[in-house]
Coordinates of C-alpha atoms in Angstrom, one line a residue:
M146 CA -0.1 0.0 0.1
L147 CA 3.0 2.1 0.9
L148 CA 4.2 1.9 -3.2
Y149 CA 1.1 2.9 -4.2
T150 CA 0.7 6.1 -2.1
I151 CA 3.9 7.3 -3.2
Y152 CA 3.4 6.8 -6.7
A153 CA -0.2 8.8 -6.6
L154 CA 1.8 11.5 -4.3
Y155 CA 4.3 11.9 -6.8
T156 CA 1.5 12.2 -10.0
A157 CA 0.2 14.8 -7.5
L158 CA 3.0 16.7 -6.7
A159 CA 4.3 16.7 -10.4
L160 CA 1.5 18.9 -11.5
L161 CA 3.0 21.5 -9.5
S162 CA 6.0 21.7 -11.8
F163 CA 4.1 23.5 -14.1
R164 CA 4.0 26.4 -11.8
W165 CA 7.8 27.0 -12.4
C166 CA 8.8 25.8 -15.8
P167 CA 7.4 25.4 -19.1
P168 CA 5.8 22.6 -20.7
R169 CA 8.9 22.0 -22.5
T170 CA 10.6 21.4 -19.8
A171 CA 8.6 20.4 -17.1
I172 CA 7.4 17.5 -19.1
P173 CA 10.9 15.5 -19.5
V174 CA 11.7 17.0 -15.6
I175 CA 8.7 14.8 -14.1
F176 CA 9.7 12.0 -16.3
M177 CA 13.2 12.0 -15.5
A178 CA 12.6 12.9 -12.0
G179 CA 10.2 9.8 -11.5
W180 CA 13.3 7.8 -12.7
L181 CA 15.8 9.5 -10.1
L182 CA 13.4 9.5 -6.6
L183 CA 10.7 6.4 -7.0
P184 CA 11.0 3.4 -5.7
V185 CA 11.9 0.9 -8.5
G186 CA 8.6 -1.4 -7.4
H187 CA 7.8 -4.2 -4.9
F188 CA 10.6 -6.7 -4.5
P189 CA 8.6 -9.8 -3.2
P190 CA 10.4 -10.6 0.1
A191 CA 11.3 -14.0 -1.0
E192 CA 13.3 -12.5 -3.8
I193 CA 15.6 -10.5 -1.6
V194 CA 16.9 -13.2 1.0
G195 CA 20.1 -15.2 -0.1
S196 CA 22.2 -15.2 -3.1
L197 CA 22.0 -12.6 -5.9
P198 CA 18.4 -12.6 -7.2
W199 CA 19.3 -13.3 -11.1
W200 CA 15.6 -13.8 -12.1
I201 CA 14.8 -10.2 -12.0
V202 CA 14.7 -9.2 -15.0
G203 CA 14.2 -5.2 -14.7
L204 CA 11.4 -2.7 -15.6
A205 CA 11.9 -2.5 -19.2
L206 CA 9.8 -6.0 -19.5
P207 CA 6.6 -7.3 -18.2
S208 CA 7.0 -9.8 -15.4
S209 CA 6.1 -10.5 -11.8
M210 CA 6.8 -6.6 -11.0
L211 CA 3.9 -4.8 -12.6
A212 CA 3.6 -1.9 -10.2
T213 CA 6.6 -0.1 -11.1
K214 CA 8.1 3.3 -12.1
A215 CA 8.6 3.0 -15.2
W216 CA 5.2 3.6 -16.2
V217 CA 4.5 5.8 -13.2
A218 CA 7.0 8.2 -13.9
A219 CA 5.7 8.2 -17.7
G220 CA 1.9 8.2 -16.9
A221 CA 2.7 11.2 -14.5
A222 CA 4.3 13.6 -17.4
L223 CA 1.7 12.6 -19.8
L224 CA -0.9 13.1 -16.8
A225 CA 0.5 16.8 -16.3
G226 CA 0.9 17.8 -20.1
L227 CA -2.9 17.2 -20.9
V228 CA -3.8 18.7 -18.0
F229 CA -1.7 21.8 -19.0
D230 CA -0.4 21.7 -22.0
G231 CA -3.5 20.1 -24.1
A232 CA -2.8 22.5 -27.2
R233 CA 0.3 20.4 -27.8
V234 CA -2.1 17.2 -27.5
R235 CA -4.4 18.3 -29.9
A236 CA -1.6 19.6 -32.5
W237 CA -0.5 16.1 -32.4
R238 CA -0.8 13.8 -35.5
P239 CA -0.3 10.1 -35.5
R240 CA 2.5 8.6 -38.4
W241 CA 4.3 6.1 -40.0
I242 CA 7.0 6.1 -37.7
D243 CA 4.7 5.5 -34.5
L244 CA 3.3 1.8 -36.0
P245 CA 6.5 -0.1 -35.0
M246 CA 6.4 1.3 -31.6
A247 CA 2.3 0.9 -31.6
L248 CA 2.5 -2.7 -32.8
W249 CA 5.1 -3.4 -30.1
C250 CA 2.8 -2.5 -27.6
L251 CA 0.0 -4.7 -28.8
W252 CA 2.6 -7.7 -29.3
P253 CA 2.6 -9.2 -25.6
L254 CA -1.5 -9.4 -26.4
I255 CA -1.0 -10.8 -30.1
D256 CA 1.5 -13.4 -29.0
G257 CA 0.2 -14.2 -25.7
L258 CA -3.0 -15.2 -26.9
V259 CA -1.6 -17.8 -29.2
A260 CA 1.1 -18.8 -26.4
A261 CA 0.3 -22.0 -24.1
N262 CA 1.0 -20.5 -20.9
P263 CA 1.9 -16.9 -21.1
A264 CA 2.6 -15.2 -17.9
P265 CA 1.9 -12.4 -17.0
A266 CA -1.8 -12.6 -18.7
P267 CA -1.2 -11.1 -22.1
W268 CA -3.2 -8.0 -21.4
L269 CA -1.4 -7.1 -18.4
A270 CA 1.7 -7.6 -20.6
C271 CA 0.1 -5.3 -23.0
L272 CA -0.8 -2.5 -20.5
Y273 CA 2.7 -2.8 -19.0
V274 CA 4.7 -2.4 -22.2
T275 CA 2.6 0.5 -23.3
G276 CA 3.4 2.0 -19.8
S277 CA 6.9 1.7 -19.9
W278 CA 7.6 2.1 -23.7
G279 CA 4.4 3.6 -25.1
L280 CA 3.8 6.7 -22.8
P281 CA 7.6 7.6 -23.7
W282 CA 7.6 7.6 -26.9
L283 CA 4.0 9.4 -26.9
I284 CA 5.3 12.3 -24.7
G285 CA 8.8 12.5 -27.0
R286 CA 6.1 12.7 -30.1
I287 CA 3.7 15.1 -28.0
W288 CA 6.5 17.4 -26.5
I289 CA 9.7 17.1 -28.2
V290 CA 8.7 19.0 -31.8
D291 CA 11.1 21.8 -32.5
A292 CA 14.6 22.6 -31.9
A293 CA 14.3 24.9 -28.3
D294 CA 12.5 21.5 -27.5
R295 CA 15.5 19.6 -28.0
A296 CA 17.8 22.0 -26.2
A297 CA 15.6 21.8 -23.3
L298 CA 15.8 18.2 -23.1
L299 CA 19.5 17.9 -23.4
T300 CA 19.6 20.4 -20.6
V301 CA 17.1 18.4 -18.4
I302 CA 19.3 14.9 -19.4
V303 CA 22.6 17.0 -18.4
G304 CA 20.7 18.4 -14.7
A305 CA 19.4 14.5 -14.3
G306 CA 23.2 13.5 -14.0
A307 CA 24.6 16.5 -11.9
V308 CA 21.7 16.3 -9.6
L309 CA 23.1 13.0 -8.3
L310 CA 26.3 14.5 -7.2
P311 CA 25.5 14.2 -3.5
V312 CA 24.7 10.9 -3.7
A313 CA 27.8 10.1 -5.8
L314 CA 30.2 11.6 -3.0
V315 CA 28.4 9.7 -0.2
E316 CA 27.7 6.1 -1.8
G317 CA 30.9 6.6 -3.8
V318 CA 32.6 6.4 -0.2
A319 CA 30.0 4.6 1.9
G320 CA 28.8 2.4 -0.7
P321 CA 25.1 1.9 -1.8
F322 CA 22.7 2.6 1.3
L323 CA 20.3 5.2 0.4
Y324 CA 17.3 2.9 -1.2
D325 CA 17.9 0.5 2.0
A326 CA 17.0 3.6 4.1
L327 CA 14.5 5.1 2.3
Y328 CA 12.5 2.4 0.8
G329 CA 13.7 -0.6 2.2
A330 CA 16.1 -3.7 1.3
H331 CA 17.2 -3.3 -2.5
P332 CA 18.0 -7.0 -4.3
F333 CA 21.1 -5.9 -6.2
R334 CA 22.7 -3.5 -3.3
T335 CA 25.5 -5.1 -3.4
D336 CA 25.9 -6.3 -7.0
G337 CA 29.1 -4.7 -8.6
M338 CA 29.2 -2.1 -6.1
V339 CA 33.0 -2.6 -5.5
R340 CA 35.0 -0.9 -8.1
Y341 CA 38.6 -0.2 -8.5
V342 CA 38.6 2.5 -6.1
G343 CA 35.6 2.7 -3.5
Y344 CA 32.1 1.8 -4.6
R345 CA 29.6 2.3 -7.4
P346 CA 26.7 4.3 -6.2
L347 CA 23.0 2.9 -6.8
A348 CA 20.7 5.8 -5.7
W349 CA 17.2 5.0 -6.0
F350 CA 17.7 2.7 -9.7
E351 CA 17.3 -0.3 -10.5
N352 CA 21.3 -1.6 -10.3
G353 CA 24.5 0.0 -10.2
N354 CA 24.7 -0.5 -14.1
Q355 CA 21.6 1.8 -14.6
Y356 CA 23.5 4.4 -12.7
G357 CA 26.5 4.2 -14.6
I358 CA 24.9 4.5 -17.8
W359 CA 22.5 7.3 -16.8
I360 CA 25.4 9.2 -15.7
A361 CA 27.3 8.4 -18.9
I362 CA 24.7 9.8 -21.0
S363 CA 24.4 12.7 -19.1
A364 CA 28.3 13.2 -19.7
V365 CA 27.5 12.8 -23.6
A366 CA 24.7 15.5 -23.8
A367 CA 26.9 18.0 -21.1
T368 CA 30.1 17.8 -23.7
W369 CA 27.7 18.5 -26.3
L370 CA 26.3 21.8 -25.0
A371 CA 30.0 22.6 -23.4
F372 CA 32.3 21.9 -26.2
L373 CA 30.9 20.6 -29.5
R374 CA 27.4 22.3 -30.1
R375 CA 28.4 25.2 -33.3
G376 CA 26.2 28.1 -32.9
G377 CA 23.8 29.5 -30.6
V378 CA 24.2 31.0 -26.8
R379 CA 26.5 28.6 -24.6
S380 CA 25.2 28.7 -21.2
R381 CA 28.0 29.9 -18.3
W382 CA 27.1 26.8 -16.5
A383 CA 27.4 24.8 -19.7
W384 CA 31.4 24.3 -18.8
P385 CA 31.3 23.3 -14.9
L386 CA 28.3 21.1 -15.2
W387 CA 30.2 19.4 -18.0
L388 CA 32.9 18.9 -15.4
V389 CA 30.9 17.6 -12.3
V390 CA 28.9 14.7 -14.9
T391 CA 32.1 13.9 -16.2
A392 CA 33.9 13.2 -12.9
M393 CA 31.0 11.6 -11.6
A394 CA 30.9 9.4 -14.7
V395 CA 34.5 8.0 -14.5
A396 CA 34.0 8.1 -10.8
A397 CA 31.4 5.2 -11.0
Q398 CA 33.9 3.1 -13.2
S399 CA 31.1 1.4 -15.1
V400 CA 33.8 0.7 -17.9
G401 CA 31.1 -0.3 -20.9
A402 CA 28.9 2.7 -20.1
L403 CA 32.4 4.9 -20.2
L404 CA 33.4 3.5 -23.5
L405 CA 30.2 3.8 -24.8
A406 CA 30.1 7.1 -23.9
A407 CA 33.4 7.7 -25.4
A408 CA 32.4 6.3 -28.7
G409 CA 29.4 8.4 -28.9
I410 CA 31.4 11.7 -28.0
A411 CA 34.0 10.9 -30.5
F412 CA 31.4 10.3 -33.0
L413 CA 30.5 14.2 -32.6
A414 CA 33.6 15.1 -32.5
L415 CA 34.1 14.2 -36.0
R416 CA 31.1 14.5 -37.4
G417 CA 31.9 16.6 -40.0
R418 CA 34.7 14.4 -41.4
A419 CA 34.6 12.2 -44.7
I420 CA 35.7 9.2 -42.5
V421 CA 32.5 9.3 -40.4
R422 CA 29.8 7.6 -43.3
P423 CA 32.0 4.4 -43.7
V424 CA 33.2 4.2 -40.1
M425 CA 29.3 3.9 -39.1
I426 CA 28.0 2.0 -41.7
A427 CA 30.9 -0.5 -41.3
G428 CA 30.3 -0.4 -37.3
V429 CA 26.4 -1.0 -37.9
A430 CA 27.1 -3.7 -40.0
S431 CA 29.6 -5.6 -37.8
V432 CA 27.2 -5.1 -35.0
G433 CA 24.4 -7.0 -36.8
L434 CA 26.9 -9.7 -38.1
L435 CA 28.3 -10.7 -34.4
G436 CA 24.5 -10.3 -33.1
A437 CA 23.4 -12.8 -35.6
V438 CA 26.2 -15.3 -35.2
H439 CA 26.3 -15.2 -31.4
L440 CA 22.5 -16.0 -31.6
S441 CA 22.5 -18.5 -33.7
G442 CA 24.9 -20.5 -32.1
I443 CA 26.4 -21.5 -35.5
V444 CA 29.8 -20.3 -33.9
P445 CA 30.5 -21.5 -30.2
L446 CA 32.1 -18.3 -28.7
E447 CA 32.5 -20.0 -25.0
H448 CA 33.7 -22.9 -26.3
I449 CA 36.2 -21.1 -28.7
A450 CA 37.3 -18.6 -25.6
R451 CA 37.5 -21.3 -23.2
N452 CA 39.4 -24.2 -25.2
T453 CA 41.4 -22.6 -28.2
T454 CA 45.1 -20.8 -27.5
V455 CA 43.6 -17.3 -29.0
G456 CA 40.4 -17.7 -26.9
Q457 CA 42.3 -18.1 -23.4
Q458 CA 44.4 -15.3 -24.3
V459 CA 41.4 -13.1 -25.0
L460 CA 40.0 -14.4 -22.1
G461 CA 42.7 -13.6 -19.8
A462 CA 43.1 -10.5 -21.2
V463 CA 39.8 -9.6 -20.3
R464 CA 40.0 -11.1 -16.8
G465 CA 43.3 -8.9 -16.4
V466 CA 41.7 -5.3 -16.8
G467 CA 39.1 -6.8 -14.2
R468 CA 36.1 -7.3 -17.1
G469 CA 35.1 -10.5 -16.6
S470 CA 31.9 -9.8 -16.3
F471 CA 31.6 -9.5 -20.2
T472 CA 32.5 -13.2 -20.8
W473 CA 30.3 -13.8 -18.2
R474 CA 27.2 -12.6 -19.8
L475 CA 27.9 -14.0 -23.1
S476 CA 28.2 -17.3 -21.3
Q477 CA 25.0 -17.3 -19.6
D478 CA 23.7 -16.3 -22.8
A479 CA 24.7 -19.8 -24.6
K480 CA 23.3 -21.5 -21.9
V481 CA 19.4 -20.4 -22.6
L482 CA 20.0 -20.2 -26.4
P483 CA 17.9 -23.4 -27.2
A484 CA 15.0 -22.0 -25.8
I485 CA 15.3 -19.0 -28.0
H486 CA 15.8 -21.7 -30.9
A487 CA 12.9 -23.4 -30.1
A488 CA 10.5 -20.5 -30.9
P489 CA 12.6 -18.2 -32.4
L490 CA 9.8 -15.7 -34.2
T491 CA 7.6 -15.6 -31.1
G492 CA 9.1 -16.4 -27.9
T493 CA 7.4 -18.0 -25.0
A494 CA 4.8 -15.2 -23.9
R495 CA 6.6 -15.7 -20.4
W496 CA 8.8 -13.7 -18.4
D497 CA 10.7 -16.7 -16.5
W498 CA 11.4 -18.9 -19.7
F499 CA 14.7 -19.2 -18.3
R500 CA 14.2 -20.8 -15.3
P501 CA 15.1 -24.3 -16.5
F502 CA 18.4 -23.2 -16.9
D503 CA 19.1 -21.9 -13.4
T504 CA 20.2 -18.8 -15.0
R505 CA 19.1 -16.0 -17.7
P506 CA 20.9 -13.6 -20.4
W507 CA 21.7 -10.0 -18.5
G508 CA 21.1 -8.4 -21.9
L509 CA 18.0 -6.9 -22.5
A510 CA 17.7 -8.0 -25.9
M511 CA 18.2 -11.8 -25.1
L512 CA 15.4 -11.2 -22.9
I513 CA 12.9 -10.1 -25.4
L514 CA 14.0 -12.8 -27.5
G515 CA 12.9 -15.1 -25.3
Q516 CA 9.6 -13.9 -24.0
F517 CA 8.3 -12.2 -27.1
G518 CA 10.4 -13.3 -30.0
L519 CA 12.6 -11.9 -32.9
I520 CA 9.4 -10.3 -34.0
G521 CA 9.3 -8.7 -30.4
L522 CA 12.7 -7.7 -30.4
L523 CA 12.8 -6.1 -34.1
L524 CA 9.7 -4.0 -33.2
A525 CA 11.2 -3.2 -29.5
F526 CA 14.4 -2.3 -30.6
G527 CA 13.7 -1.1 -34.2
G528 CA 11.2 1.4 -33.4
V529 CA 13.8 3.0 -31.2
I530 CA 16.9 2.9 -33.0
V531 CA 15.7 3.3 -36.4
P532 CA 14.7 7.1 -35.6
A533 CA 18.2 7.6 -34.5
V534 CA 19.8 5.9 -37.2
A535 CA 17.3 7.9 -39.6
V536 CA 18.7 11.4 -38.2
L537 CA 22.5 10.7 -38.8
F538 CA 22.2 9.5 -42.3
R539 CA 19.6 12.0 -43.3
R540 CA 22.3 14.7 -41.9
I541 CA 24.8 12.4 -44.2
G542 CA 22.4 12.9 -47.2
Y543 CA 22.0 17.0 -46.8
G544 CA 25.7 17.1 -45.8
A545 CA 24.3 19.4 -42.7
W546 CA 26.5 17.9 -40.1
A547 CA 28.5 21.3 -39.3
R548 CA 25.2 22.9 -38.3
D549 CA 23.8 23.3 -34.9
D550 CA 21.9 20.6 -34.8
D551 CA 20.7 19.3 -31.2
A552 CA 18.7 16.3 -32.8
L553 CA 22.5 14.4 -33.5
P554 CA 23.6 14.1 -29.8
L555 CA 19.8 12.9 -29.3
A556 CA 20.3 10.3 -31.7
V557 CA 23.9 9.5 -30.3
I558 CA 22.2 9.2 -27.1
V559 CA 19.9 6.9 -28.1
L560 CA 22.1 4.2 -29.7
V561 CA 24.6 4.2 -26.9
A562 CA 21.4 3.6 -24.7
M563 CA 20.4 0.7 -27.1
A564 CA 24.2 -0.6 -27.3
D565 CA 24.1 -1.0 -23.6
A566 CA 20.9 -2.8 -23.6
T567 CA 22.1 -5.7 -25.5
L568 CA 24.1 -6.5 -22.6
N569 CA 22.3 -4.9 -19.5
S570 CA 18.5 -5.2 -19.0
F571 CA 18.3 -2.5 -16.1
V572 CA 18.7 0.0 -18.9
Y573 CA 17.9 3.8 -20.0
L574 CA 14.6 3.7 -20.8
P575 CA 14.1 7.5 -21.4
A576 CA 15.6 6.7 -24.6
I577 CA 12.4 6.0 -25.7
L578 CA 11.2 9.4 -24.9
I579 CA 14.4 10.6 -27.0
A580 CA 13.8 8.7 -30.1
G581 CA 10.2 10.0 -30.2
G582 CA 11.3 13.5 -30.2
I583 CA 13.7 12.9 -33.2
A584 CA 11.4 10.5 -35.1
V585 CA 9.7 13.0 -37.2
R586 CA 11.2 16.4 -39.0
P587 CA 9.4 19.4 -37.2
R588 CA 7.6 20.7 -40.6
Q589 CA 5.9 17.4 -40.6
R590 CA 4.7 17.1 -37.1

C-alpha cells in the first residue's frame, strides 16, 4: 500500500512543476525525476533473501513486478501534459514512424493469446509495455517538436546527472545505502558495487549498471552543450556542469558505459569528417553480423574462449583488466539459446522462460527474444533505433552535420543506450522518449 501511496503522491506533486517551468521543460523533468526518486517497485520478500536474485529481469519488460516506476514516471508526465498543455496534444498527429512502437505495445497481447502458458496475462503484459514503452514514446512525439524542445531536453538530461552529485559523493565512499534507508531492502544493492577505487553508487535505480549508463549519457549531453555545439548561446553553466557529470561518470567506473559514451562523443566531435560515414556503416554491419552469429549459436564463442589458445589469451586479457563480467554474460546467453531456438519468432510469452536453465541472459535483447521472439525484438529495438539512425543518415545526405543541430546528440544518446541494452537489462528507458522526440522532422509534425 505504501508503494501505491508514494506513486500517487508523486503524480499529484508532478502537476505543481508547471507553476515554475514551461511545458517543454516540465514534461521531461517530471519523467526524469520519477526515474531518479521513485522506488523501483515491489520486490517480493522471497526474492531479496539469499544470493543474487538473477531472476529479476528489470522494469523494461512485464514480469512478476508490474507496479513499477517505469510507467508511473511516464504516466505522471503525460497526465501533467494533458492537464496543462492540451494545445500540444491537439496538434499531434500520428505518423507511419509510430507504427513499430504501436505494434510493439500490442505484440504481448497478440503473442500471449496464441501461447500455451503466458505469464503475466497477455492483457497485463500489453498494458505494461504500453506504459513503459508506449507512453515515453508518445511524450517525445508530442512535446519534443522543435529546436527549442530539443535544447531543453538536452539540458534536462545533463541536470538529471548533475543532481546526483551528493549521492555520488556519499555512496562512492560509503557504498550504496540510500535506497535501503528510504524504501527498504534493494536486492541488487551489493551487485557490482565494489570498483577499482571505492564504490559505484546505486541511488534509487534498479541496479548499479543503470546508474553508470545514466551518468555516462549525461556526460555525452554535457560535452555537446559545452564544447561540440556550434552556434547559439552557450550557457555559462555548460562547462562546470560538464566537469561535474564527467567526473561522476569516471568515478562510477562502469567501464562499458564509459566506452560507449566515449565512442558517442568521438562520433559527435568528428561528425563533419568524410571518414565518419564508412566507419558508421561498417560499425552497424559488424554489430548486426556479430549479433546474428551469437544468437544463432553457429560459432560456439564460449567453447572458443575456453578451449583454444587465442580464446584463452583474449579471456585472460579481459579478466586481467577486471572485465570478466563481459565474458560471463556471453556464457549465460549461450546456456539459454536452446529455449530461444525452440520458438525463435514468437518466444514463449513467459517472463521467466529461462528458469529451467538456472540462469538468465543479462541483456535486454536476449530477454525480449526469449519472451516475445524475434518479432518482438525487431519491433522494440527497431522502433527506438530506426529514428536515431535515420537522423544520422539524413544529415549525411544533406551535408548538414556542420550545422547546429541538437537532434544529433540525441540520436547518439539513443544508440548508446540501446547498445548498452544488449548487455544489460537495467536500461536507460528515457531513450524511448528521446527517440520519439527525433522521430519526425519538425515540419512534418
